[in-house]
PDB file of N, CA, C and O in Angstrom:
ATOM      1  N   MET A  55     -10.384  20.636  -3.005  1.00 45.00           N
ATOM      2  CA  MET A  55     -10.207  19.750  -4.147  1.00 45.00           C
ATOM      3  C   MET A  55      -9.562  18.445  -3.673  1.00 45.00           C
ATOM      4  O   MET A  55      -8.586  18.461  -2.943  1.00 45.00           O
ATOM      5  N   GLU A  56     -10.115  17.339  -4.112  1.00 62.00           N
ATOM      6  CA  GLU A  56      -9.613  16.031  -3.702  1.00 62.00           C
ATOM      7  C   GLU A  56      -8.329  15.698  -4.457  1.00 62.00           C
ATOM      8  O   GLU A  56      -8.188  15.999  -5.632  1.00 62.00           O
ATOM      9  N   GLU A  57      -7.393  15.073  -3.748  1.00 71.00           N
ATOM     10  CA  GLU A  57      -6.148  14.662  -4.385  1.00 71.00           C
ATOM     11  C   GLU A  57      -6.431  13.556  -5.386  1.00 71.00           C
ATOM     12  O   GLU A  57      -7.330  12.749  -5.182  1.00 71.00           O
ATOM     13  N   PRO A  58      -5.639  13.495  -6.460  1.00 85.00           N
ATOM     14  CA  PRO A  58      -5.852  12.425  -7.432  1.00 85.00           C
ATOM     15  C   PRO A  58      -5.499  11.060  -6.836  1.00 85.00           C
ATOM     16  O   PRO A  58      -4.589  10.946  -6.022  1.00 85.00           O
ATOM     17  N   ARG A  59      -6.241  10.050  -7.262  1.00 89.00           N
ATOM     18  CA  ARG A  59      -5.977   8.701  -6.799  1.00 89.00           C
ATOM     19  C   ARG A  59      -4.830   8.131  -7.625  1.00 89.00           C
ATOM     20  O   ARG A  59      -4.681   8.440  -8.799  1.00 89.00           O
ATOM     21  N   LYS A  60      -4.025   7.323  -6.998  1.00 92.00           N
ATOM     22  CA  LYS A  60      -2.900   6.714  -7.703  1.00 92.00           C
ATOM     23  C   LYS A  60      -2.796   5.244  -7.326  1.00 92.00           C
ATOM     24  O   LYS A  60      -3.285   4.828  -6.280  1.00 92.00           O
ATOM     25  N   ASP A  61      -2.154   4.489  -8.182  1.00 95.00           N
ATOM     26  CA  ASP A  61      -1.934   3.071  -7.929  1.00 95.00           C
ATOM     27  C   ASP A  61      -0.578   2.895  -7.269  1.00 95.00           C
ATOM     28  O   ASP A  61       0.431   3.398  -7.765  1.00 95.00           O
ATOM     29  N   LEU A  62      -0.580   2.200  -6.145  1.00 96.00           N
ATOM     30  CA  LEU A  62       0.655   1.894  -5.427  1.00 96.00           C
ATOM     31  C   LEU A  62       0.813   0.381  -5.364  1.00 96.00           C
ATOM     32  O   LEU A  62      -0.166  -0.340  -5.187  1.00 96.00           O
ATOM     33  N   LEU A  63       2.036  -0.084  -5.475  1.00 97.00           N
ATOM     34  CA  LEU A  63       2.340  -1.491  -5.264  1.00 97.00           C
ATOM     35  C   LEU A  63       3.300  -1.553  -4.092  1.00 97.00           C
ATOM     36  O   LEU A  63       4.372  -0.933  -4.122  1.00 97.00           O
ATOM     37  N   MET A  64       2.889  -2.264  -3.054  1.00 97.00           N
ATOM     38  CA  MET A  64       3.674  -2.350  -1.827  1.00 97.00           C
ATOM     39  C   MET A  64       4.154  -3.779  -1.615  1.00 97.00           C
ATOM     40  O   MET A  64       3.401  -4.727  -1.840  1.00 97.00           O
ATOM     41  N   GLN A  65       5.391  -3.936  -1.169  1.00 97.00           N
ATOM     42  CA  GLN A  65       5.888  -5.228  -0.697  1.00 97.00           C
ATOM     43  C   GLN A  65       5.608  -5.245   0.802  1.00 97.00           C
ATOM     44  O   GLN A  65       6.021  -4.330   1.519  1.00 97.00           O
ATOM     45  N   VAL A  66       4.872  -6.255   1.259  1.00 97.00           N
ATOM     46  CA  VAL A  66       4.477  -6.323   2.668  1.00 97.00           C
ATOM     47  C   VAL A  66       4.909  -7.675   3.221  1.00 97.00           C
ATOM     48  O   VAL A  66       4.369  -8.709   2.834  1.00 97.00           O
ATOM     49  N   ASP A  67       5.891  -7.661   4.109  1.00 96.00           N
ATOM     50  CA  ASP A  67       6.397  -8.888   4.714  1.00 96.00           C
ATOM     51  C   ASP A  67       5.649  -9.177   6.009  1.00 96.00           C
ATOM     52  O   ASP A  67       5.256  -8.261   6.724  1.00 96.00           O
ATOM     53  N   GLY A  68       5.437 -10.463   6.276  1.00 95.00           N
ATOM     54  CA  GLY A  68       4.792 -10.870   7.517  1.00 95.00           C
ATOM     55  C   GLY A  68       3.354 -11.318   7.347  1.00 95.00           C
ATOM     56  O   GLY A  68       2.735 -11.755   8.305  1.00 95.00           O
ATOM     57  N   MET A  69       2.810 -11.221   6.140  1.00 96.00           N
ATOM     58  CA  MET A  69       1.438 -11.677   5.906  1.00 96.00           C
ATOM     59  C   MET A  69       1.463 -13.192   5.669  1.00 96.00           C
ATOM     60  O   MET A  69       2.207 -13.659   4.805  1.00 96.00           O
ATOM     61  N   THR A  70       0.665 -13.923   6.438  1.00 94.00           N
ATOM     62  CA  THR A  70       0.696 -15.383   6.322  1.00 94.00           C
ATOM     63  C   THR A  70      -0.672 -16.024   6.134  1.00 94.00           C
ATOM     64  O   THR A  70      -0.735 -17.216   5.844  1.00 94.00           O
ATOM     65  N   CYS A  71      -1.765 -15.274   6.338  1.00 96.00           N
ATOM     66  CA  CYS A  71      -3.085 -15.905   6.321  1.00 96.00           C
ATOM     67  C   CYS A  71      -4.176 -14.906   5.958  1.00 96.00           C
ATOM     68  O   CYS A  71      -3.900 -13.718   5.777  1.00 96.00           O
ATOM     69  N   ASP A  72      -5.400 -15.393   5.881  1.00 96.00           N
ATOM     70  CA  ASP A  72      -6.530 -14.520   5.561  1.00 96.00           C
ATOM     71  C   ASP A  72      -6.754 -13.453   6.633  1.00 96.00           C
ATOM     72  O   ASP A  72      -7.238 -12.368   6.337  1.00 96.00           O
ATOM     73  N   GLY A  73      -6.399 -13.751   7.869  1.00 96.00           N
ATOM     74  CA  GLY A  73      -6.492 -12.760   8.933  1.00 96.00           C
ATOM     75  C   GLY A  73      -5.556 -11.591   8.668  1.00 96.00           C
ATOM     76  O   GLY A  73      -5.904 -10.433   8.926  1.00 96.00           O
ATOM     77  N   CYS A  74      -4.384 -11.888   8.123  1.00 96.00           N
ATOM     78  CA  CYS A  74      -3.436 -10.833   7.760  1.00 96.00           C
ATOM     79  C   CYS A  74      -4.005  -9.975   6.630  1.00 96.00           C
ATOM     80  O   CYS A  74      -3.865  -8.755   6.642  1.00 96.00           O
ATOM     81  N   VAL A  75      -4.640 -10.625   5.664  1.00 97.00           N
ATOM     82  CA  VAL A  75      -5.264  -9.893   4.562  1.00 97.00           C
ATOM     83  C   VAL A  75      -6.295  -8.914   5.112  1.00 97.00           C
ATOM     84  O   VAL A  75      -6.327  -7.746   4.732  1.00 97.00           O
ATOM     85  N   ALA A  76      -7.119  -9.379   6.039  1.00 97.00           N
ATOM     86  CA  ALA A  76      -8.139  -8.525   6.648  1.00 97.00           C
ATOM     87  C   ALA A  76      -7.499  -7.377   7.433  1.00 97.00           C
ATOM     88  O   ALA A  76      -7.958  -6.225   7.351  1.00 97.00           O
ATOM     89  N   SER A  77      -6.439  -7.654   8.176  1.00 97.00           N
ATOM     90  CA  SER A  77      -5.760  -6.623   8.972  1.00 97.00           C
ATOM     91  C   SER A  77      -5.125  -5.556   8.089  1.00 97.00           C
ATOM     92  O   SER A  77      -5.216  -4.359   8.379  1.00 97.00           O
ATOM     93  N   VAL A  78      -4.482  -5.988   7.010  1.00 98.00           N
ATOM     94  CA  VAL A  78      -3.845  -5.057   6.078  1.00 98.00           C
ATOM     95  C   VAL A  78      -4.900  -4.174   5.419  1.00 98.00           C
ATOM     96  O   VAL A  78      -4.755  -2.949   5.347  1.00 98.00           O
ATOM     97  N   THR A  79      -5.975  -4.797   4.965  1.00 98.00           N
ATOM     98  CA  THR A  79      -7.051  -4.047   4.315  1.00 98.00           C
ATOM     99  C   THR A  79      -7.659  -3.031   5.271  1.00 98.00           C
ATOM    100  O   THR A  79      -7.869  -1.862   4.921  1.00 98.00           O
ATOM    101  N   LYS A  80      -7.921  -3.456   6.502  1.00 97.00           N
ATOM    102  CA  LYS A  80      -8.518  -2.576   7.512  1.00 97.00           C
ATOM    103  C   LYS A  80      -7.596  -1.393   7.826  1.00 97.00           C
ATOM    104  O   LYS A  80      -8.047  -0.249   7.936  1.00 97.00           O
ATOM    105  N   ALA A  81      -6.300  -1.658   7.948  1.00 97.00           N
ATOM    106  CA  ALA A  81      -5.334  -0.590   8.256  1.00 97.00           C
ATOM    107  C   ALA A  81      -5.300   0.453   7.143  1.00 97.00           C
ATOM    108  O   ALA A  81      -5.316   1.657   7.406  1.00 97.00           O
ATOM    109  N   ILE A  82      -5.295  -0.006   5.900  1.00 98.00           N
ATOM    110  CA  ILE A  82      -5.251   0.923   4.769  1.00 98.00           C
ATOM    111  C   ILE A  82      -6.549   1.715   4.688  1.00 98.00           C
ATOM    112  O   ILE A  82      -6.535   2.923   4.456  1.00 98.00           O
ATOM    113  N   ARG A  83      -7.678   1.061   4.938  1.00 97.00           N
ATOM    114  CA  ARG A  83      -8.968   1.755   4.837  1.00 97.00           C
ATOM    115  C   ARG A  83      -9.189   2.729   5.989  1.00 97.00           C
ATOM    116  O   ARG A  83      -9.993   3.645   5.864  1.00 97.00           O
ATOM    117  N   ARG A  84      -8.489   2.557   7.109  1.00 97.00           N
ATOM    118  CA  ARG A  84      -8.542   3.579   8.169  1.00 97.00           C
ATOM    119  C   ARG A  84      -7.872   4.857   7.674  1.00 97.00           C
ATOM    120  O   ARG A  84      -8.281   5.954   8.015  1.00 97.00           O
ATOM    121  N   LEU A  85      -6.816   4.702   6.886  1.00 96.00           N
ATOM    122  CA  LEU A  85      -6.096   5.846   6.310  1.00 96.00           C
ATOM    123  C   LEU A  85      -6.922   6.485   5.194  1.00 96.00           C
ATOM    124  O   LEU A  85      -7.030   7.701   5.122  1.00 96.00           O
ATOM    125  N   ASP A  86      -7.499   5.654   4.330  1.00 96.00           N
ATOM    126  CA  ASP A  86      -8.302   6.135   3.192  1.00 96.00           C
ATOM    127  C   ASP A  86      -9.491   5.189   3.026  1.00 96.00           C
ATOM    128  O   ASP A  86      -9.350   4.122   2.419  1.00 96.00           O
ATOM    129  N   PRO A  87     -10.647   5.554   3.564  1.00 96.00           N
ATOM    130  CA  PRO A  87     -11.830   4.680   3.504  1.00 96.00           C
ATOM    131  C   PRO A  87     -12.256   4.305   2.090  1.00 96.00           C
ATOM    132  O   PRO A  87     -12.894   3.271   1.892  1.00 96.00           O
ATOM    133  N   ALA A  88     -11.879   5.103   1.104  1.00 95.00           N
ATOM    134  CA  ALA A  88     -12.272   4.828  -0.278  1.00 95.00           C
ATOM    135  C   ALA A  88     -11.213   4.029  -1.051  1.00 95.00           C
ATOM    136  O   ALA A  88     -11.377   3.773  -2.237  1.00 95.00           O
ATOM    137  N   ALA A  89     -10.149   3.621  -0.387  1.00 97.00           N
ATOM    138  CA  ALA A  89      -9.068   2.907  -1.064  1.00 97.00           C
ATOM    139  C   ALA A  89      -9.544   1.560  -1.597  1.00 97.00           C
ATOM    140  O   ALA A  89     -10.316   0.858  -0.948  1.00 97.00           O
ATOM    141  N   ALA A  90      -9.056   1.216  -2.769  1.00 97.00           N
ATOM    142  CA  ALA A  90      -9.250  -0.126  -3.319  1.00 97.00           C
ATOM    143  C   ALA A  90      -8.001  -0.917  -2.954  1.00 97.00           C
ATOM    144  O   ALA A  90      -6.878  -0.482  -3.235  1.00 97.00           O
ATOM    145  N   VAL A  91      -8.185  -2.056  -2.304  1.00 98.00           N
ATOM    146  CA  VAL A  91      -7.061  -2.839  -1.795  1.00 98.00           C
ATOM    147  C   VAL A  91      -7.140  -4.257  -2.351  1.00 98.00           C
ATOM    148  O   VAL A  91      -8.165  -4.921  -2.219  1.00 98.00           O
ATOM    149  N   GLU A  92      -6.063  -4.706  -2.974  1.00 97.00           N
ATOM    150  CA  GLU A  92      -5.958  -6.078  -3.459  1.00 97.00           C
ATOM    151  C   GLU A  92      -4.693  -6.678  -2.853  1.00 97.00           C
ATOM    152  O   GLU A  92      -3.606  -6.146  -3.052  1.00 97.00           O
ATOM    153  N   VAL A  93      -4.848  -7.789  -2.119  1.00 97.00           N
ATOM    154  CA  VAL A  93      -3.715  -8.418  -1.443  1.00 97.00           C
ATOM    155  C   VAL A  93      -3.337  -9.697  -2.171  1.00 97.00           C
ATOM    156  O   VAL A  93      -4.181 -10.556  -2.422  1.00 97.00           O
ATOM    157  N   ASP A  94      -2.061  -9.817  -2.524  1.00 97.00           N
ATOM    158  CA  ASP A  94      -1.498 -11.033  -3.108  1.00 97.00           C
ATOM    159  C   ASP A  94      -0.690 -11.701  -2.000  1.00 97.00           C
ATOM    160  O   ASP A  94       0.486 -11.405  -1.801  1.00 97.00           O
ATOM    161  N   LEU A  95      -1.362 -12.573  -1.273  1.00 95.00           N
ATOM    162  CA  LEU A  95      -0.753 -13.205  -0.095  1.00 95.00           C
ATOM    163  C   LEU A  95       0.461 -14.046  -0.485  1.00 95.00           C
ATOM    164  O   LEU A  95       1.491 -14.032   0.193  1.00 95.00           O
ATOM    165  N   GLU A  96       0.354 -14.766  -1.582  1.00 94.00           N
ATOM    166  CA  GLU A  96       1.431 -15.663  -2.020  1.00 94.00           C
ATOM    167  C   GLU A  96       2.741 -14.926  -2.271  1.00 94.00           C
ATOM    168  O   GLU A  96       3.816 -15.405  -1.917  1.00 94.00           O
ATOM    169  N   HIS A  97       2.652 -13.727  -2.866  1.00 96.00           N
ATOM    170  CA  HIS A  97       3.857 -12.966  -3.191  1.00 96.00           C
ATOM    171  C   HIS A  97       4.159 -11.842  -2.212  1.00 96.00           C
ATOM    172  O   HIS A  97       5.149 -11.124  -2.377  1.00 96.00           O
ATOM    173  N   GLY A  98       3.293 -11.649  -1.216  1.00 96.00           N
ATOM    174  CA  GLY A  98       3.532 -10.614  -0.215  1.00 96.00           C
ATOM    175  C   GLY A  98       3.420  -9.212  -0.766  1.00 96.00           C
ATOM    176  O   GLY A  98       4.169  -8.316  -0.376  1.00 96.00           O
ATOM    177  N   ARG A  99       2.465  -9.037  -1.684  1.00 97.00           N
ATOM    178  CA  ARG A  99       2.299  -7.725  -2.302  1.00 97.00           C
ATOM    179  C   ARG A  99       0.887  -7.213  -2.089  1.00 97.00           C
ATOM    180  O   ARG A  99      -0.064  -7.978  -2.026  1.00 97.00           O
ATOM    181  N   VAL A 100       0.780  -5.898  -2.015  1.00 97.00           N
ATOM    182  CA  VAL A 100      -0.519  -5.248  -1.863  1.00 97.00           C
ATOM    183  C   VAL A 100      -0.610  -4.145  -2.906  1.00 97.00           C
ATOM    184  O   VAL A 100       0.272  -3.278  -2.979  1.00 97.00           O
ATOM    185  N   HIS A 101      -1.656  -4.213  -3.717  1.00 97.00           N
ATOM    186  CA  HIS A 101      -1.927  -3.161  -4.701  1.00 97.00           C
ATOM    187  C   HIS A 101      -3.009  -2.277  -4.108  1.00 97.00           C
ATOM    188  O   HIS A 101      -4.051  -2.768  -3.683  1.00 97.00           O
ATOM    189  N   VAL A 102      -2.749  -0.978  -4.070  1.00 97.00           N
ATOM    190  CA  VAL A 102      -3.676  -0.027  -3.464  1.00 97.00           C
ATOM    191  C   VAL A 102      -3.939   1.114  -4.454  1.00 97.00           C
ATOM    192  O   VAL A 102      -2.995   1.669  -5.020  1.00 97.00           O
ATOM    193  N   THR A 103      -5.208   1.436  -4.648  1.00 97.00           N
ATOM    194  CA  THR A 103      -5.582   2.644  -5.385  1.00 97.00           C
ATOM    195  C   THR A 103      -6.094   3.614  -4.337  1.00 97.00           C
ATOM    196  O   THR A 103      -7.097   3.345  -3.670  1.00 97.00           O
ATOM    197  N   THR A 104      -5.374   4.726  -4.172  1.00 96.00           N
ATOM    198  CA  THR A 104      -5.625   5.622  -3.051  1.00 96.00           C
ATOM    199  C   THR A 104      -5.161   7.035  -3.364  1.00 96.00           C
ATOM    200  O   THR A 104      -4.389   7.245  -4.312  1.00 96.00           O
ATOM    201  N   CYS A 105      -5.597   7.978  -2.558  1.00 94.00           N
ATOM    202  CA  CYS A 105      -5.060   9.340  -2.661  1.00 94.00           C
ATOM    203  C   CYS A 105      -3.931   9.532  -1.643  1.00 94.00           C
ATOM    204  O   CYS A 105      -3.288  10.571  -1.614  1.00 94.00           O
ATOM    205  N   ALA A 106      -3.679   8.523  -0.801  1.00 94.00           N
ATOM    206  CA  ALA A 106      -2.598   8.598   0.194  1.00 94.00           C
ATOM    207  C   ALA A 106      -1.241   8.389  -0.480  1.00 94.00           C
ATOM    208  O   ALA A 106      -1.140   7.787  -1.549  1.00 94.00           O
ATOM    209  N   GLN A 107      -0.204   8.878   0.172  1.00 94.00           N
ATOM    210  CA  GLN A 107       1.158   8.686  -0.303  1.00 94.00           C
ATOM    211  C   GLN A 107       1.660   7.303   0.116  1.00 94.00           C
ATOM    212  O   GLN A 107       1.236   6.760   1.135  1.00 94.00           O
ATOM    213  N   SER A 108       2.601   6.753  -0.638  1.00 94.00           N
ATOM    214  CA  SER A 108       3.122   5.424  -0.325  1.00 94.00           C
ATOM    215  C   SER A 108       3.751   5.380   1.066  1.00 94.00           C
ATOM    216  O   SER A 108       3.623   4.378   1.776  1.00 94.00           O
ATOM    217  N   ILE A 109       4.398   6.458   1.484  1.00 95.00           N
ATOM    218  CA  ILE A 109       5.012   6.488   2.814  1.00 95.00           C
ATOM    219  C   ILE A 109       3.956   6.399   3.903  1.00 95.00           C
ATOM    220  O   ILE A 109       4.165   5.764   4.939  1.00 95.00           O
ATOM    221  N   GLU A 110       2.787   7.008   3.668  1.00 96.00           N
ATOM    222  CA  GLU A 110       1.698   6.930   4.643  1.00 96.00           C
ATOM    223  C   GLU A 110       1.153   5.507   4.727  1.00 96.00           C
ATOM    224  O   GLU A 110       0.876   5.006   5.820  1.00 96.00           O
ATOM    225  N   VAL A 111       1.012   4.858   3.579  1.00 97.00           N
ATOM    226  CA  VAL A 111       0.522   3.474   3.557  1.00 97.00           C
ATOM    227  C   VAL A 111       1.525   2.573   4.266  1.00 97.00           C
ATOM    228  O   VAL A 111       1.156   1.736   5.101  1.00 97.00           O
ATOM    229  N   ALA A 112       2.805   2.739   3.974  1.00 97.00           N
ATOM    230  CA  ALA A 112       3.842   1.940   4.633  1.00 97.00           C
ATOM    231  C   ALA A 112       3.807   2.149   6.137  1.00 97.00           C
ATOM    232  O   ALA A 112       3.937   1.195   6.910  1.00 97.00           O
ATOM    233  N   ARG A 113       3.598   3.385   6.565  1.00 97.00           N
ATOM    234  CA  ARG A 113       3.565   3.706   7.995  1.00 97.00           C
ATOM    235  C   ARG A 113       2.417   2.987   8.708  1.00 97.00           C
ATOM    236  O   ARG A 113       2.615   2.418   9.783  1.00 97.00           O
ATOM    237  N   VAL A 114       1.209   3.010   8.117  1.00 97.00           N
ATOM    238  CA  VAL A 114       0.077   2.351   8.788  1.00 97.00           C
ATOM    239  C   VAL A 114       0.239   0.839   8.785  1.00 97.00           C
ATOM    240  O   VAL A 114      -0.163   0.171   9.745  1.00 97.00           O
ATOM    241  N   LEU A 115       0.859   0.292   7.751  1.00 97.00           N
ATOM    242  CA  LEU A 115       1.091  -1.151   7.731  1.00 97.00           C
ATOM    243  C   LEU A 115       2.167  -1.550   8.737  1.00 97.00           C
ATOM    244  O   LEU A 115       2.052  -2.579   9.402  1.00 97.00           O
ATOM    245  N   ASP A 116       3.197  -0.733   8.854  1.00 97.00           N
ATOM    246  CA  ASP A 116       4.229  -0.981   9.877  1.00 97.00           C
ATOM    247  C   ASP A 116       3.599  -0.955  11.271  1.00 97.00           C
ATOM    248  O   ASP A 116       3.893  -1.803  12.111  1.00 97.00           O
ATOM    249  N   ALA A 117       2.713   0.014  11.508  1.00 97.00           N
ATOM    250  CA  ALA A 117       2.042   0.128  12.806  1.00 97.00           C
ATOM    251  C   ALA A 117       1.137  -1.071  13.072  1.00 97.00           C
ATOM    252  O   ALA A 117       0.912  -1.431  14.227  1.00 97.00           O
ATOM    253  N   ALA A 118       0.639  -1.696  12.010  1.00 96.00           N
ATOM    254  CA  ALA A 118      -0.217  -2.879  12.155  1.00 96.00           C
ATOM    255  C   ALA A 118       0.598  -4.152  12.342  1.00 96.00           C
ATOM    256  O   ALA A 118       0.032  -5.234  12.503  1.00 96.00           O
ATOM    257  N   GLY A 119       1.930  -4.036  12.301  1.00 96.00           N
ATOM    258  CA  GLY A 119       2.788  -5.189  12.572  1.00 96.00           C
ATOM    259  C   GLY A 119       3.409  -5.839  11.353  1.00 96.00           C
ATOM    260  O   GLY A 119       3.961  -6.941  11.436  1.00 96.00           O
ATOM    261  N   TYR A 120       3.354  -5.165  10.223  1.00 97.00           N
ATOM    262  CA  TYR A 120       3.928  -5.706   8.985  1.00 97.00           C
ATOM    263  C   TYR A 120       5.069  -4.806   8.528  1.00 97.00           C
ATOM    264  O   TYR A 120       5.067  -3.618   8.800  1.00 97.00           O
ATOM    265  N   GLU A 121       6.016  -5.394   7.835  1.00 96.00           N
ATOM    266  CA  GLU A 121       7.116  -4.603   7.276  1.00 96.00           C
ATOM    267  C   GLU A 121       6.741  -4.282   5.843  1.00 96.00           C
ATOM    268  O   GLU A 121       6.647  -5.173   5.005  1.00 96.00           O
ATOM    269  N   ALA A 122       6.512  -2.994   5.548  1.00 97.00           N
ATOM    270  CA  ALA A 122       6.016  -2.588   4.234  1.00 97.00           C
ATOM    271  C   ALA A 122       6.954  -1.572   3.607  1.00 97.00           C
ATOM    272  O   ALA A 122       7.493  -0.712   4.282  1.00 97.00           O
ATOM    273  N   ARG A 123       7.092  -1.690   2.291  1.00 95.00           N
ATOM    274  CA  ARG A 123       7.846  -0.706   1.526  1.00 95.00           C
ATOM    275  C   ARG A 123       7.234  -0.593   0.136  1.00 95.00           C
ATOM    276  O   ARG A 123       6.683  -1.549  -0.399  1.00 95.00           O
ATOM    277  N   ALA A 124       7.326   0.585  -0.404  1.00 94.00           N
ATOM    278  CA  ALA A 124       6.760   0.858  -1.726  1.00 94.00           C
ATOM    279  C   ALA A 124       7.612   0.230  -2.808  1.00 94.00           C
ATOM    280  O   ALA A 124       8.837   0.321  -2.782  1.00 94.00           O
ATOM    281  N   MET A 125       6.951  -0.394  -3.761  1.00 92.00           N
ATOM    282  CA  MET A 125       7.611  -0.885  -4.957  1.00 92.00           C
ATOM    283  C   MET A 125       7.411   0.132  -6.091  1.00 92.00           C
ATOM    284  O   MET A 125       8.183   0.184  -7.015  1.00 92.00           O
ATOM    285  N   THR A 126       6.316   0.923  -5.961  1.00 67.00           N
ATOM    286  CA  THR A 126       6.026   2.006  -6.907  1.00 67.00           C
ATOM    287  C   THR A 126       5.412   3.145  -6.126  1.00 67.00           C
ATOM    288  O   THR A 126       4.947   2.967  -5.008  1.00 67.00           O
ATOM    289  N   GLY A 127       5.325   4.317  -6.740  1.00 50.00           N
ATOM    290  CA  GLY A 127       4.627   5.458  -6.162  1.00 50.00           C
ATOM    291  C   GLY A 127       5.406   6.169  -5.115  1.00 50.00           C
ATOM    292  O   GLY A 127       4.975   6.987  -4.408  1.00 50.00           O
TER     293      GLY A 127
END
C-alpha cells in the first residue's frame, strides 16, 4: 500500500538562481519521482507534495548543498 501524499513547506537557504531551483527539484525527485515541487526563490521556500517525510526531504537538500528545514509536516 502506498503511503499517503502530504504537503510540506520547507525553508531552504542558499538558493540564489534558476540553477538552484533545478538542483533542488532534481534532488527531491530522486527521493520521490512523483513529487510535485514548487520553488519560491524570492522567499527561499519549497512546497512539496510527496509521500516522503520532511526529515528525508531536508536530508537530500542538505546533501545537495542547501540548508533545509521543515516549516510544516
